XYZ file of C-alpha atoms in Angstrom:
736
model
C 36.531 4.527 -39.547
C 36.910 7.411 -37.098
C 33.592 6.576 -35.414
C 34.643 2.943 -34.981
C 37.943 4.003 -33.405
C 36.091 6.353 -31.048
C 33.769 3.560 -29.942
C 36.811 1.300 -29.472
C 38.379 3.886 -27.157
C 35.146 3.900 -25.129
C 35.217 0.106 -24.852
C 38.832 0.195 -23.640
C 37.999 2.740 -20.958
C 40.195 5.449 -22.444
C 40.084 9.104 -21.385
C 40.900 11.511 -24.175
C 40.594 15.190 -25.020
C 38.317 15.748 -27.964
C 39.296 17.170 -31.283
C 37.609 20.281 -32.570
C 35.560 18.111 -34.926
C 32.211 16.979 -33.588
C 31.949 13.378 -32.372
C 29.286 11.218 -30.809
C 29.005 9.496 -27.460
C 26.849 6.373 -27.632
C 25.599 4.930 -24.335
C 23.678 1.667 -24.686
C 22.050 -1.164 -22.751
C 20.880 -4.439 -24.315
C 17.884 -2.817 -26.000
C 18.190 0.974 -25.559
C 20.554 3.783 -26.551
C 21.305 7.357 -25.510
C 23.225 9.364 -28.107
C 25.036 12.632 -27.358
C 27.154 14.898 -29.530
C 30.426 16.437 -28.318
C 33.227 18.613 -29.571
C 36.348 20.079 -28.031
C 35.520 23.494 -26.616
C 31.881 23.040 -27.570
C 28.651 22.305 -25.799
C 27.434 18.768 -25.131
C 24.271 18.160 -27.166
C 21.432 15.672 -26.843
C 20.610 13.720 -30.022
C 18.529 10.639 -29.181
C 17.096 8.342 -26.522
C 15.060 5.218 -27.304
C 15.355 1.804 -28.941
C 18.948 0.567 -29.365
C 20.787 2.069 -32.332
C 22.862 0.270 -34.939
C 26.148 1.724 -36.196
C 24.311 2.785 -39.348
C 21.666 4.539 -37.255
C 24.338 6.426 -35.313
C 26.030 7.588 -38.493
C 22.723 8.703 -40.031
C 21.561 10.567 -36.909
C 24.866 12.387 -36.499
C 24.777 13.341 -40.163
C 21.211 14.654 -40.121
C 20.259 15.747 -36.589
C 21.499 19.132 -35.421
C 21.377 18.491 -31.684
C 19.194 21.465 -30.808
C 19.391 21.110 -27.034
C 22.162 20.989 -24.508
C 22.478 17.664 -22.711
C 22.694 19.628 -19.432
C 21.377 23.201 -19.779
C 23.054 25.814 -17.562
C 21.861 29.278 -16.588
C 23.249 32.666 -17.495
C 23.547 32.911 -21.254
C 20.464 32.429 -23.408
C 18.444 32.704 -20.174
C 14.777 32.419 -21.231
C 14.794 28.609 -21.123
C 14.678 26.459 -18.004
C 18.046 25.238 -16.741
C 19.406 22.187 -14.968
C 22.179 24.071 -13.175
C 22.450 27.641 -11.926
C 25.135 29.064 -9.654
C 26.570 32.269 -8.259
C 30.344 32.552 -8.394
C 32.327 34.170 -5.582
C 32.431 37.465 -7.512
C 28.639 37.552 -7.902
C 28.568 36.435 -11.545
C 25.544 34.185 -12.134
C 26.471 32.802 -15.551
C 27.891 29.508 -16.743
C 29.202 28.499 -20.151
C 30.308 24.874 -20.114
C 32.556 23.262 -22.694
C 33.450 19.600 -23.153
C 37.042 18.793 -22.145
C 37.027 15.002 -22.242
C 35.182 11.707 -22.174
C 36.007 8.548 -20.260
C 34.306 5.157 -20.397
C 35.158 2.367 -17.994
C 33.754 -1.115 -17.642
C 32.356 -2.294 -14.383
C 30.864 -5.704 -13.761
C 27.711 -5.751 -15.952
C 27.745 -1.981 -16.517
C 29.561 0.659 -18.547
C 30.241 4.032 -16.921
C 30.666 7.021 -19.226
C 31.856 10.295 -17.693
C 31.797 13.464 -19.790
C 33.839 16.265 -18.230
C 32.779 19.884 -18.687
C 34.521 23.101 -17.652
C 33.351 26.689 -17.621
C 35.113 28.717 -20.324
C 36.218 31.383 -17.813
C 35.938 30.098 -14.242
C 37.592 27.002 -12.706
C 34.170 25.422 -12.376
C 33.610 21.802 -13.392
C 30.739 19.403 -14.028
C 31.012 15.698 -14.724
C 27.994 14.160 -16.424
C 27.906 10.477 -15.481
C 25.957 7.759 -17.280
C 25.878 4.188 -15.993
C 24.438 1.805 -18.575
C 23.544 -1.633 -17.225
C 24.160 -4.381 -19.743
C 21.771 -6.940 -18.223
C 18.817 -4.614 -17.568
C 17.570 -1.789 -19.768
C 18.261 1.100 -17.403
C 20.694 4.014 -17.675
C 21.432 5.969 -14.502
C 22.433 9.605 -15.012
C 23.849 11.986 -12.417
C 26.221 14.944 -12.114
C 29.285 15.679 -10.005
C 29.853 19.403 -9.500
C 33.073 20.982 -8.232
C 35.222 24.108 -8.538
C 38.600 25.625 -7.663
C 37.489 29.174 -7.032
C 38.910 30.871 -3.933
C 35.627 31.121 -2.039
C 32.367 29.196 -1.957
C 30.158 29.004 -5.020
C 26.408 29.034 -4.410
C 24.495 26.242 -6.121
C 21.018 27.655 -6.686
C 19.703 24.828 -8.858
C 21.299 21.417 -9.386
C 19.245 18.896 -11.318
C 20.522 15.364 -11.728
C 19.709 15.224 -15.428
C 17.704 16.673 -18.290
C 15.878 14.915 -21.115
C 14.053 16.496 -24.058
C 10.985 14.530 -25.188
C 9.716 15.161 -28.723
C 6.230 16.615 -28.867
C 3.355 14.679 -30.348
C 0.496 13.124 -28.464
C 2.602 12.613 -25.324
C 0.912 11.549 -22.091
C 2.322 11.585 -18.582
C 1.666 8.848 -16.006
C 2.512 9.830 -12.433
C 1.485 9.065 -8.865
C -0.182 11.310 -6.293
C -1.996 10.800 -2.996
C -1.947 11.349 0.737
C -1.437 9.362 3.913
C -3.458 6.107 3.682
C -4.220 6.905 0.032
C -0.780 6.709 -1.546
C 0.318 5.993 -5.115
C -2.881 6.927 -6.920
C -2.393 6.890 -10.674
C -3.016 9.997 -12.768
C -2.603 10.027 -16.552
C -2.811 13.240 -18.554
C -1.683 14.667 -21.887
C 1.193 17.120 -21.683
C -0.101 20.582 -22.478
C 1.716 23.938 -22.900
C 3.105 25.328 -19.679
C 4.994 23.919 -16.720
C 4.128 20.676 -14.930
C 5.842 20.390 -11.530
C 5.885 17.319 -9.278
C 7.580 18.033 -5.969
C 8.069 17.142 -2.339
C 9.106 19.267 0.657
C 8.440 16.901 3.568
C 12.101 16.688 4.557
C 11.963 13.129 5.918
C 9.501 11.183 3.736
C 8.878 11.914 0.083
C 6.239 9.627 -1.444
C 2.966 10.231 0.399
C 1.668 13.071 -1.740
C 3.572 12.479 -4.970
C 6.324 10.265 -6.380
C 9.671 11.073 -7.958
C 8.951 8.626 -10.785
C 7.092 9.205 -14.046
C 6.410 7.574 -17.404
C 5.989 9.297 -20.758
C 3.765 7.518 -23.298
C 4.925 8.754 -26.700
C 2.095 7.364 -28.841
C -0.974 8.895 -27.283
C -3.150 7.694 -24.437
C -1.158 5.202 -22.345
C -1.464 1.501 -23.087
C -0.189 -1.226 -20.826
C 1.406 -3.693 -23.219
C 2.046 -1.768 -26.431
C 3.399 1.622 -27.415
C 6.630 3.529 -26.832
C 7.313 4.574 -23.250
C 10.114 6.430 -21.461
C 10.293 5.902 -17.706
C 12.249 8.000 -15.214
C 12.879 7.420 -11.505
C 14.855 9.809 -9.300
C 16.851 7.810 -6.756
C 16.542 10.134 -3.778
C 14.974 9.923 -0.338
C 14.632 13.658 0.309
C 12.944 16.708 -1.175
C 12.767 16.526 -4.962
C 11.415 18.452 -7.902
C 10.468 17.141 -11.339
C 9.819 19.813 -13.964
C 8.281 19.324 -17.409
C 8.419 22.526 -19.424
C 6.309 22.471 -22.566
C 7.443 25.612 -24.341
C 7.228 26.943 -27.890
C 9.809 24.473 -29.215
C 9.141 21.018 -30.644
C 9.964 19.367 -27.319
C 8.833 18.835 -23.756
C 11.791 19.518 -21.451
C 12.141 17.183 -18.451
C 14.352 18.043 -15.470
C 14.697 15.972 -12.296
C 16.688 16.517 -9.125
C 16.838 17.693 -5.540
C 14.289 20.390 -4.710
C 16.393 23.547 -4.394
C 13.707 25.431 -2.445
C 15.352 26.714 0.774
C 18.307 24.462 -0.031
C 20.898 26.736 -1.650
C 24.167 24.858 -1.331
C 27.444 26.662 -0.570
C 30.022 24.550 -2.383
C 33.550 24.774 -0.996
C 36.616 24.816 -3.216
C 37.637 21.238 -3.962
C 34.383 19.763 -2.629
C 32.397 17.498 -4.961
C 28.608 17.783 -4.931
C 27.095 14.557 -6.297
C 23.448 14.676 -7.326
C 21.117 11.656 -7.003
C 20.875 9.259 -9.914
C 18.030 9.601 -12.386
C 17.210 6.141 -13.739
C 15.941 6.112 -17.316
C 14.362 3.256 -19.224
C 12.716 2.853 -22.607
C 10.265 0.211 -23.794
C 8.114 -0.280 -26.866
C 5.958 -2.737 -24.861
C 3.878 -0.066 -23.127
C 3.702 0.925 -19.490
C 4.009 -2.654 -18.259
C 7.143 -2.990 -20.383
C 8.637 0.028 -18.630
C 7.641 -1.473 -15.285
C 9.292 -4.780 -16.113
C 12.530 -2.946 -16.864
C 12.399 -1.054 -13.565
C 11.533 -4.223 -11.625
C 14.463 -6.212 -13.043
C 16.820 -3.342 -12.293
C 15.392 -3.015 -8.786
C 15.700 -6.679 -7.917
C 19.232 -6.832 -9.287
C 20.719 -3.499 -8.176
C 18.386 -1.274 -6.147
C 16.703 -3.408 -3.506
C 18.607 -4.992 -0.636
C 18.753 -8.773 -1.066
C 16.604 -8.482 -4.169
C 17.482 -12.024 -5.230
C 16.029 -13.653 -2.090
C 12.390 -14.601 -1.578
C 10.608 -12.733 1.210
C 9.076 -14.431 4.252
C 5.360 -14.540 5.098
C 4.841 -12.624 8.344
C 2.359 -11.530 10.965
C 2.778 -7.973 12.248
C 1.311 -7.100 15.648
C 0.220 -3.481 14.979
C -3.445 -3.791 13.980
C -3.818 -6.790 16.262
C -2.927 -5.081 19.548
C -1.592 -1.564 18.734
C 0.316 -0.303 21.818
C -1.124 -3.000 24.114
C 1.889 -5.269 23.835
C 2.447 -7.875 26.520
C 4.370 -11.108 26.727
C 1.426 -13.500 26.695
C -0.145 -11.684 23.749
C 3.042 -11.875 21.707
C 3.369 -15.603 22.469
C -0.211 -16.192 21.379
C 0.283 -14.344 18.085
C 3.491 -16.260 17.371
C 1.753 -19.566 17.975
C -1.095 -18.544 15.670
C 1.048 -17.472 12.725
C 3.177 -20.573 13.106
C 0.075 -22.795 13.040
C -1.045 -21.134 9.793
C 2.304 -21.763 8.099
C 3.789 -18.287 8.492
C 7.522 -17.808 8.768
C 8.047 -14.604 10.763
C 6.470 -12.593 13.573
C 7.102 -8.842 13.925
C 6.473 -7.047 17.223
C 5.464 -3.499 16.340
C 5.390 -0.238 18.331
C 4.900 -0.299 22.106
C 7.630 -2.623 23.463
C 10.099 -0.059 24.903
C 10.631 2.709 27.435
C 11.839 2.721 31.062
C 11.247 6.084 32.741
C 8.555 6.764 30.115
C 6.888 3.465 29.128
C 5.544 3.511 25.577
C 1.768 3.261 26.063
C 0.734 5.933 23.539
C 2.397 7.854 20.732
C 3.243 10.722 23.105
C 6.307 9.298 24.863
C 9.466 7.200 24.790
C 10.868 7.541 21.252
C 14.639 7.539 21.668
C 14.588 5.309 24.759
C 15.254 1.954 23.136
C 15.268 -0.250 26.217
C 12.726 -3.022 26.857
C 9.695 -2.230 29.001
C 10.137 -5.004 31.570
C 6.607 -4.556 32.844
C 5.198 -5.539 29.453
C 7.906 -8.063 28.581
C 9.388 -9.612 31.751
C 11.452 -12.082 29.701
C 12.599 -9.339 27.364
C 13.238 -9.582 23.648
C 15.435 -12.613 24.227
C 12.536 -14.503 25.783
C 10.332 -13.776 22.774
C 13.046 -14.921 20.386
C 13.229 -18.213 22.295
C 9.454 -18.630 21.897
C 9.714 -17.902 18.167
C 12.421 -20.546 17.812
C 10.248 -23.122 19.543
C 7.434 -22.220 17.155
C 9.735 -22.647 14.151
C 9.497 -19.029 13.010
C 11.738 -15.957 12.910
C 11.365 -12.831 15.039
C 11.315 -9.157 14.035
C 10.937 -5.840 15.826
C 9.786 -2.235 15.197
C 11.924 0.901 15.727
C 11.726 4.592 14.850
C 15.359 5.633 15.386
C 15.351 9.034 13.619
C 12.759 10.453 16.004
C 12.272 11.316 19.678
C 9.525 12.547 21.972
C 9.932 15.536 24.217
C 8.789 13.117 26.933
C 11.818 10.871 26.726
C 15.124 10.374 28.498
C 16.923 11.017 25.212
C 15.386 14.471 24.794
C 16.072 15.366 28.425
C 19.725 14.486 27.877
C 20.211 15.851 24.328
C 17.696 18.610 23.477
C 20.373 19.997 21.126
C 20.111 16.873 18.964
C 16.693 17.756 17.535
C 15.973 19.842 14.453
C 14.881 23.198 15.835
C 14.861 26.804 14.661
C 16.885 29.087 16.962
C 14.844 31.568 18.976
C 11.658 29.660 18.096
C 9.416 27.278 20.009
C 9.362 23.734 18.653
C 6.626 22.796 16.230
C 5.753 19.293 17.407
C 4.524 16.310 15.444
C 2.665 13.077 16.141
C 1.046 12.936 19.568
C 1.930 16.585 20.201
C 5.416 15.626 21.432
C 7.348 14.163 18.499
C 10.554 15.717 17.162
C 13.074 14.821 14.450
C 16.719 14.154 15.285
C 19.330 16.128 13.353
C 21.000 13.497 11.207
C 23.412 16.059 9.817
C 25.140 15.739 13.201
C 27.675 12.838 13.293
C 26.852 12.203 16.967
C 23.218 11.667 16.040
C 24.283 9.387 13.202
C 26.244 7.310 15.716
C 23.233 7.166 18.013
C 20.877 5.989 15.238
C 23.386 3.379 14.065
C 23.772 2.151 17.638
C 20.016 1.648 18.006
C 20.274 -1.107 15.403
C 23.754 -2.241 16.374
C 22.882 -2.745 20.032
C 19.698 -4.638 19.172
C 21.605 -6.937 16.829
C 24.536 -7.333 19.233
C 22.273 -8.205 22.150
C 19.855 -10.280 20.058
C 21.720 -11.543 16.968
C 18.816 -13.809 16.040
C 16.561 -10.854 15.183
C 15.679 -11.537 11.547
C 13.696 -8.414 10.606
C 13.511 -4.741 11.533
C 10.582 -2.492 10.665
C 12.091 1.015 10.481
C 9.459 3.739 10.788
C 9.506 7.534 10.380
C 6.299 9.269 11.435
C 7.089 12.969 11.188
C 8.040 15.616 8.655
C 10.661 18.291 9.245
C 8.436 21.005 10.690
C 11.237 23.216 12.044
C 14.060 24.617 9.915
C 17.168 24.862 12.039
C 20.249 22.852 12.983
C 22.373 23.209 16.112
C 25.153 21.382 14.277
C 25.336 23.259 10.964
C 26.986 26.684 10.885
C 25.063 29.886 10.255
C 26.085 29.914 6.584
C 25.027 26.264 6.127
C 21.472 26.342 7.477
C 20.170 25.974 3.924
C 21.988 22.605 3.796
C 19.587 21.127 6.378
C 17.480 18.926 4.118
C 20.457 17.669 2.120
C 22.564 17.072 5.232
C 19.729 15.094 6.813
C 19.589 12.615 3.958
C 23.332 12.379 3.611
C 23.447 11.497 7.305
C 20.655 8.962 6.962
C 22.399 7.346 4.009
C 25.659 7.166 5.986
C 23.838 5.363 8.804
C 22.149 2.948 6.413
C 25.456 2.133 4.711
C 27.048 1.343 8.069
C 24.144 -0.909 9.038
C 24.192 -2.757 5.724
C 27.951 -3.209 5.847
C 27.705 -4.897 9.245
C 24.350 -6.661 8.799
C 23.902 -7.447 5.095
C 21.495 -10.349 5.665
C 19.166 -8.510 8.063
C 15.726 -7.928 6.517
C 14.608 -4.315 6.919
C 11.330 -2.685 5.966
C 11.123 1.013 5.082
C 7.958 2.266 6.752
C 7.189 5.973 7.083
C 3.598 6.503 8.203
C 2.900 3.865 5.603
C 4.135 4.547 2.077
C 6.203 7.656 2.750
C 9.537 6.126 1.758
C 8.840 4.262 -1.440
C 11.825 5.581 -3.386
C 15.049 4.270 -4.892
C 17.187 6.600 -2.818
C 16.640 4.542 0.343
C 15.563 1.148 -0.990
C 19.135 -0.021 -1.674
C 19.359 -0.319 2.127
C 15.923 -1.891 2.668
C 14.450 -5.180 1.524
C 10.868 -3.954 1.248
C 8.505 -1.091 2.019
C 5.185 -0.718 3.809
C 2.943 0.307 0.927
C 0.356 2.158 3.005
C -1.088 2.316 6.508
C -4.419 1.669 4.787
C -4.868 -2.108 4.660
C -8.364 -2.039 3.124
C -8.246 -4.580 0.297
C -10.389 -2.613 -2.149
C -8.386 0.587 -1.786
C -5.142 -1.403 -1.820
C -5.935 -2.568 -5.372
C -5.679 1.050 -6.542
C -2.604 1.897 -4.461
C -0.712 -1.291 -5.298
C -1.565 -0.845 -8.981
C 0.081 2.580 -8.990
C 3.034 1.397 -6.924
C 3.654 -1.451 -9.380
C 4.488 1.012 -12.141
C 7.938 1.457 -10.643
C 8.374 -1.008 -7.754
C 8.328 -4.826 -7.850
C 6.026 -7.120 -5.890
C 8.956 -8.525 -3.896
C 9.289 -5.172 -2.120
C 5.560 -4.415 -1.754
C 4.343 -5.466 1.696
C 0.663 -6.415 1.397
C -1.169 -7.750 4.440
C -4.419 -9.558 5.188
C -6.249 -7.359 7.690
C -9.417 -7.462 9.775
C -13.031 -6.814 8.837
C -14.391 -4.234 9.291
C -11.158 -2.629 8.144
C -9.521 -0.406 10.758
C -9.088 2.551 8.381
C -12.096 2.546 6.040
C -14.452 0.428 8.229
C -15.392 -1.442 5.060
C -16.330 -5.098 5.516
C -14.695 -7.213 2.833
C -14.754 -11.035 2.878
C -11.558 -12.845 3.805
C -11.171 -14.513 0.397
C -10.997 -11.110 -1.322
C -8.569 -9.741 1.275
C -6.329 -12.777 0.754
C -6.384 -12.491 -3.045
C -5.319 -8.838 -2.911
C -2.554 -9.491 -0.369
C -1.225 -12.399 -2.435
C -0.419 -10.028 -5.312
C 2.440 -8.525 -3.287
C 4.687 -9.766 -0.475
C 2.088 -11.661 1.526
C 1.693 -10.952 5.231
C -0.946 -10.573 7.923
C -1.965 -7.486 9.939
C -4.663 -8.978 12.155
C -5.354 -10.493 15.560
C -5.593 -14.231 14.832
C -7.412 -15.028 18.088
C -10.370 -13.049 16.746
C -10.576 -15.266 13.644
C -12.828 -18.305 13.353
C -11.405 -21.754 12.757
C -12.711 -21.644 9.173
C -10.962 -18.324 8.577
C -7.707 -19.680 9.979
C -8.014 -22.714 7.743
C -8.568 -20.525 4.674
C -5.442 -18.525 5.591
C -3.496 -21.731 6.163
C -4.381 -22.944 2.670
C -3.618 -19.525 1.158
C -0.191 -19.358 2.817
C 0.658 -22.835 1.521
C -0.435 -21.882 -1.988
C 1.427 -18.567 -1.841
C 4.621 -20.460 -1.033
C 4.081 -22.344 -4.286
C 3.587 -19.225 -6.389
C 5.991 -16.980 -4.446
C 8.885 -17.321 -6.937
C 6.613 -16.222 -9.797
C 5.050 -13.284 -7.941
C 8.238 -11.986 -6.363
C 10.679 -12.689 -9.209
C 8.406 -12.703 -12.254
C 7.496 -10.142 -14.906
C 4.368 -8.057 -14.382
C 1.682 -7.615 -17.042
C -1.114 -5.252 -16.037
C -4.244 -6.214 -17.969
C -7.324 -4.288 -16.836
C -6.819 -1.096 -14.866
C -9.042 -0.215 -11.890
C -8.649 3.397 -13.023
C -10.496 2.615 -16.276
C -13.683 2.166 -14.194
C -14.823 -0.927 -16.070
C -15.939 -2.762 -12.942
C -12.934 -5.044 -12.507
C -9.145 -5.061 -12.339
C -6.671 -7.695 -13.441
C -2.944 -8.306 -13.681
C -0.578 -11.243 -13.899
C 2.988 -12.260 -13.173
C 4.899 -14.534 -15.542
C 8.095 -16.379 -14.700
C 11.189 -15.370 -16.719
C 11.104 -18.788 -18.393
C 7.386 -18.295 -19.217
C 6.606 -21.755 -17.834
C 4.468 -20.503 -14.942
C 2.130 -17.557 -14.404
C -0.254 -16.210 -11.766
C -3.392 -14.382 -12.923
C -5.362 -12.060 -10.588
C -8.894 -10.761 -11.109
C -10.899 -8.590 -8.716
C -14.445 -7.298 -9.156
C -14.613 -3.639 -8.076
C -18.363 -2.965 -8.147
C -21.527 -5.015 -7.959
C -24.774 -4.562 -9.916
C -27.485 -6.859 -11.126
C -27.124 -7.927 -14.765
C -23.808 -6.104 -15.036
C -21.408 -6.679 -17.905
C -17.676 -6.865 -17.266
C -14.969 -7.095 -19.917
C -13.384 -10.438 -20.679
C -9.691 -10.081 -19.861
C -7.070 -11.386 -22.270
C -3.768 -12.482 -20.793
C -0.246 -11.412 -21.767
C 3.383 -12.455 -21.462
C 2.892 -16.174 -22.090
C 4.673 -18.297 -24.666
C 2.242 -18.497 -27.562
C 3.668 -21.901 -28.550
C 3.244 -23.423 -25.081
C 0.212 -24.957 -23.393
C -0.826 -24.178 -19.829
C -2.952 -26.050 -17.286
C -5.239 -23.820 -15.186
C -5.711 -24.209 -11.431
C -7.670 -21.865 -9.173
C -6.087 -20.922 -5.855
C -7.930 -19.982 -2.654
C -11.109 -21.615 -4.003
C -14.258 -21.139 -1.907
C -16.837 -22.159 -4.523
C -18.829 -25.353 -4.025
C -17.812 -26.511 -7.495
C -14.624 -25.985 -9.510
C -14.592 -23.470 -12.329
C -15.409 -24.902 -15.737
C -11.809 -24.482 -16.863
C -10.259 -26.002 -13.724
C -7.575 -28.468 -14.838
C -8.083 -27.640 -18.513
C -5.171 -26.970 -20.868
C -5.081 -23.952 -23.176
C -2.428 -22.666 -25.532
C -0.640 -19.457 -24.649
C -1.813 -18.074 -27.991
C -5.466 -18.699 -27.091
C -5.164 -17.190 -23.606
C -3.474 -14.068 -24.988
C -6.080 -13.656 -27.735
C -9.254 -14.612 -25.858
C -8.624 -14.983 -22.138
C -11.044 -16.911 -19.932
C -14.625 -16.111 -18.929
C -14.395 -15.308 -15.223
C -17.654 -15.814 -13.269
C -18.806 -12.574 -11.716
C -19.871 -14.180 -8.431
C -18.866 -17.058 -6.187
C -20.896 -20.253 -6.099
C -21.354 -20.496 -2.335
C -24.213 -21.109 0.061
C -26.601 -18.206 0.561
C -25.261 -17.133 3.986
C -21.791 -16.717 2.438
C -22.912 -14.699 -0.583
C -21.759 -11.070 -0.801
C -21.004 -8.376 -3.338
C -17.282 -9.145 -3.625
C -15.632 -11.674 -5.872
C -12.039 -12.333 -6.874
C -9.991 -15.050 -8.548
C -6.386 -16.180 -8.519
C -5.402 -18.641 -11.244
C -2.130 -20.548 -11.425
C -0.921 -21.464 -14.919
C 1.696 -24.178 -15.396
C 3.231 -25.189 -18.704
C 2.541 -28.763 -19.796
C 3.853 -30.929 -22.599
C 1.793 -30.620 -25.760
């Protein structure tokens, strides 16, 4: 009876001090539960995270499980273990001993927020552990709010967002690593004794070399559509650190939060330090099940305008690079319009007065139109776009400047620079980063967007780039005792700017680009509609990068463009059909100079764009099922998207290597309704004859048990034959 009353108090949003007797805190979504144990004056303990618990389960767990681990380990007493939080009080004491003083649960629209308040037993030092459980998606966000009432500052030496113990067994970790133009490569490994650390220290961008998202497969080597999986995604745009400590206990210990390296935070009395959210999900449908949970959460809560289909665009970068001129922009707009596209984006090279932007060495910060290149200005181009029946977008890099710019000449104190040191310069040998901890700089960056949108309100899309790391540690704005706040202050300032922009321009489409895929994270994506997955547009390499990205990020946010052959990064020559089929598995766009394409190539793109518009709701809003991984090195890769109603699906298949008399696996499908029947139609067909199953009807049960035999090569005339082949199949439910 007592447990039922306690749960009733939670449902009513009641705050209450706890009795000395131990009680449970149950935090649940539709299909998952997190169970903690509390007691007045005692430590908060972790008991369970996984499939949703019944009342009987809760009672049995509380009766039998001891709760061996703190829900938020702190440093100072029982020191040998890793900790989530470590501080130094004003008197030099480096210990904490936190006790539970109350629990509060409130109901928001579609989410329950549980706040567990902790206080140090001696010092007026407080921590609130916050858990937001979404009721329509299976994600729980966890974060902490740290404060104190001591007379002087308290140093925060370590301040993780959350901690989760994961029971040992045959546990495998899936994570992402990479580099510029080779982002989001998948690595899967068993967790072994010792410490696994995934980190970033770039300062500006945080997902080129690693990602702040991981998945734990609890039942051995990872499987895509079966097995128990815990997923975790840190919602932060700055430096982070994920730690997995596999010690002598029965558990792996997972900590995630801001990277504290050179970022000791001096917390003032009364100030609240809020850590980034750590999003947790659980699925017993394998890695793809975890991905589906993250994707639904992202589209609903963590991606700007996540409920709106994305436009098909042409971006000017690989077509002309810095050689922007008015006639060239008009030609590209006419071309994308003729192929059925919906948006044209003018990339880098359109601005600069005293220092015209002709290379990457000048002009950043001087956001005025180069009248020599564009005599009619941005307004003239928007008029052309309107006549062509398409929207217009533009590129900016507002957080950066060049030393050869009017902005730098006027405000050298606005850049991040170490005192008494020469500047370490970035891209082009002249690039610097503006100090977004400075409110004046925040105003300037906001005004870059605000002035563009005020002067040209019909701009539909902004590509926001960031091409430099923080290479100098020093702020002219922060005081001498706050220099270690630099990285945190930068991202707080950036978030303030983004909030202001979104408040004033909620419908504006914005892309997060940062030398390609440097800002693919859920700290910044609430303010952006999509991200540039990588500066590498090579279709073959994109299969690997987009596969890894899909573990945590949905197709609606994944910009994927048809580019030229030979490719501008890898110099690989891949046929247009293959390039189209890869690009159509994300948010379709083009990164090419259309005037260099043949009429046949333009016609193939025209057909592909029309067919993508048909499948766009399934790809961008559907559920992903990864079927055959390119990382398994079986010669092919395959995935599919299925509509929420399971009445439509899009199946992708790409051959990755070519040999005579090779044998590739037959791919079974997933996610369909086993009781339904589906008609098959191939998209982007180049073969002389339809596939044998074109127009045929198969049951969902058959397709999920047997799949279809995909021909290894295309049936085309000899001059068109090549080593690459790919297929896109559209499945539509029919009456039995």
